[in-house]
Coordinates of C-alpha atoms in Angstrom, one line a residue:
X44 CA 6.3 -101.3 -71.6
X45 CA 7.8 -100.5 -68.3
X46 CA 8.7 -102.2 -64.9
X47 CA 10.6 -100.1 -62.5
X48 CA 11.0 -100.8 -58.6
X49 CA 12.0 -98.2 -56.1
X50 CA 13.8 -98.8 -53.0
X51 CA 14.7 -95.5 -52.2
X52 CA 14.1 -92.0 -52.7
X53 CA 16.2 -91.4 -56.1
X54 CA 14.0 -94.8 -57.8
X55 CA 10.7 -93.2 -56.3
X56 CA 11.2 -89.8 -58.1
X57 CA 11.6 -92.2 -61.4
X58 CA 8.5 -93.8 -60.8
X59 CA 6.7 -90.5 -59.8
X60 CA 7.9 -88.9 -63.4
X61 CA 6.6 -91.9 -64.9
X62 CA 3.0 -91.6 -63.2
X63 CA 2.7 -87.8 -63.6
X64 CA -1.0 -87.0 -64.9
X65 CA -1.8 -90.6 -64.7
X66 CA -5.7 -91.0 -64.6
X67 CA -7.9 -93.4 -62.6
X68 CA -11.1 -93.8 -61.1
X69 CA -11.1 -93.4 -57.3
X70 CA -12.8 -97.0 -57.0
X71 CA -9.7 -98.6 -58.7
X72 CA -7.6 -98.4 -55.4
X73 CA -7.3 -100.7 -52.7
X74 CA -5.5 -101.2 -49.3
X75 CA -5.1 -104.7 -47.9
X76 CA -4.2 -104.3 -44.1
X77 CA -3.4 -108.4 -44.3
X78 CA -1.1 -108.1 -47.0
X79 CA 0.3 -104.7 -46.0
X80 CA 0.0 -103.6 -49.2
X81 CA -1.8 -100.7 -51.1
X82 CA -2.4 -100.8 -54.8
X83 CA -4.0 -98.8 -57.5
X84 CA -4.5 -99.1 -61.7
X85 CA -3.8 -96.3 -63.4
X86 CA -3.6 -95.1 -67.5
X87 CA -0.6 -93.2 -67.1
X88 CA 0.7 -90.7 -70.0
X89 CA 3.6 -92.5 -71.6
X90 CA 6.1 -89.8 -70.9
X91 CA 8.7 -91.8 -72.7
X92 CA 7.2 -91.4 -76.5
X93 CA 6.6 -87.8 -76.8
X94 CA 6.2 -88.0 -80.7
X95 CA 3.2 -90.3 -80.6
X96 CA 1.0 -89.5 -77.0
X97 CA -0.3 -92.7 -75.6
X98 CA -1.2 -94.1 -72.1
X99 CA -0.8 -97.5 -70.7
X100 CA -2.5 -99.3 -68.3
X101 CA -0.5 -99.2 -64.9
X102 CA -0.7 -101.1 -61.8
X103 CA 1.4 -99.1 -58.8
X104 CA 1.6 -100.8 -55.3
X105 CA 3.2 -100.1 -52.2
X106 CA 4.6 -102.9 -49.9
X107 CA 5.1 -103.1 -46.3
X108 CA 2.3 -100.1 -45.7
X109 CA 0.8 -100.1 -42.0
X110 CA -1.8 -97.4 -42.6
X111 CA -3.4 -95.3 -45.1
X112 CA -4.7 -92.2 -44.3
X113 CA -6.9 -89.5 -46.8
X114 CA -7.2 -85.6 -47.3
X115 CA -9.4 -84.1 -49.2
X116 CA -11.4 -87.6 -50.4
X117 CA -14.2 -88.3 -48.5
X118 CA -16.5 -87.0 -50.5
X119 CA -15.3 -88.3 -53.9
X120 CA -17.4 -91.5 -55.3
X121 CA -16.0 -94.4 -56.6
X122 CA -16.4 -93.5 -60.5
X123 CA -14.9 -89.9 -59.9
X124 CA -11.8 -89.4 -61.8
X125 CA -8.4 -88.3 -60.3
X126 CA -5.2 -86.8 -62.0
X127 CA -1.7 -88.3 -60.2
X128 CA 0.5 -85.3 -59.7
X129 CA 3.2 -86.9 -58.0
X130 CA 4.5 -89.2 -55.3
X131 CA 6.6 -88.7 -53.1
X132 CA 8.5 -90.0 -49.2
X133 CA 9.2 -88.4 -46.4
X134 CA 11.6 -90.8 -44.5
X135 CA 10.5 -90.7 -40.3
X136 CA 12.3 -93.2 -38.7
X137 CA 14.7 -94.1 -41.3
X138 CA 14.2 -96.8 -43.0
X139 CA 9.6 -95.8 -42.2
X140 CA 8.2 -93.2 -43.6
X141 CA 5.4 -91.8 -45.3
X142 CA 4.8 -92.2 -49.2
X143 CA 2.7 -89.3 -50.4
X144 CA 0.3 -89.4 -53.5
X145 CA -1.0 -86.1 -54.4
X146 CA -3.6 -85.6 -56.5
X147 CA -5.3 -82.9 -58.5
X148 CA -7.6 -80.4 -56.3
X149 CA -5.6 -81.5 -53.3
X150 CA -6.9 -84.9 -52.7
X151 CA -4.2 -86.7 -50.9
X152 CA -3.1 -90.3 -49.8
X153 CA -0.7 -90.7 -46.6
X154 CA 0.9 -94.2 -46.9
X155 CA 2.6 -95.3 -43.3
X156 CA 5.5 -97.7 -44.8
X157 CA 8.1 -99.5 -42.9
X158 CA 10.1 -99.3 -45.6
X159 CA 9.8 -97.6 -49.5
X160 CA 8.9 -100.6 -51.3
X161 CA 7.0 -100.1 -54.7
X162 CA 6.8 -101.3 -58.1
X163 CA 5.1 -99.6 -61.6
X164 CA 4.1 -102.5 -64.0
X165 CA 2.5 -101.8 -67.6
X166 CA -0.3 -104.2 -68.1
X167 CA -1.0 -104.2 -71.4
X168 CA -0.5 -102.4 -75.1
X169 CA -0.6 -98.3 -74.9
X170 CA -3.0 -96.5 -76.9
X171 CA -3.5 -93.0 -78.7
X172 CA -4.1 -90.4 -76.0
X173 CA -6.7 -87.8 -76.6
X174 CA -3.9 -85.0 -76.1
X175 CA -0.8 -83.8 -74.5
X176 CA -1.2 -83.1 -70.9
X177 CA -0.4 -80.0 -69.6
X178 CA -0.3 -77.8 -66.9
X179 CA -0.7 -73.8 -66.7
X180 CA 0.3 -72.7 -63.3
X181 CA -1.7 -74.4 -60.2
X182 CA -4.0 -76.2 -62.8
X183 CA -4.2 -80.1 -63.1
X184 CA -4.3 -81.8 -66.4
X185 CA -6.5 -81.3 -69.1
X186 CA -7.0 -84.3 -70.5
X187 CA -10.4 -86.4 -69.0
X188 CA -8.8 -89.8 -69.7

């Protein structure tokens, strides 16, 4: 089981790797303006154990985010499945910036941050994924869940 933090860009591209071709339902994201935090529960491929494919359930979130902005996503219903492709910053006004999810079939989430502030926590026991995922060029993953 995993737990990783990033504080900078070099820790984020750790965390993105670790989240690539994670699936979730659009529905299982949240943004609390209050709390200035945005959060979402993935089943993420288990990247690290190649010999037997699994997924784990994942919860992601982002501290310190002011705003959330979408592309691509308004028309996507809360049981409509996504594929995480990767996530990413772009630093502003170092030490804000923007955290960039990108999805499959270019549905997008623009997270205003003061600061990159995230943490990828496991939640439970993996189990056997259907299949490998994979990508051809331009294509998503395969795999429904």
């Amino acid at each position: 089981m995993l737990r990783l933090s990033a504080l900078d860009t070099e820790d984020l591209a750790i965390i993105s790797a670790q989240m690539q071709d994670a699936v979730l339902l659009a529905g299982d994201m949240t943004y609390d303006p209050k709390r200035k935090q945005f959060v979402l529960l993935a089943n993420r491929f288990a990247w690290d154990d190649r010999d037997t494919p699994q997924r784990r359930r994942t919860g992601l979130h982002f501290d310190r985010v002011l705003s959330v902005r979408t592309l691509h996503m308004s028309h996507l219903g809360k049981n409509e499945v996504l594929s995480l492709l990767s996530v990413t910053f772009a630093g502003i006004d170092a030490p804000s910036g923007e955290v960039l999810l990108s999805f499959s079939e270019g549905a997008t989430i623009r997270l205003a941050v003061e600061c990159l502030e995230v943490q990828l926590t496991d939640l439970g026991p993996a189990w056997a994924a259907i299949a490998v995922p994979h990508h051809d060029a331009g294509d998503g993953e395969e795999e429904p869940a």
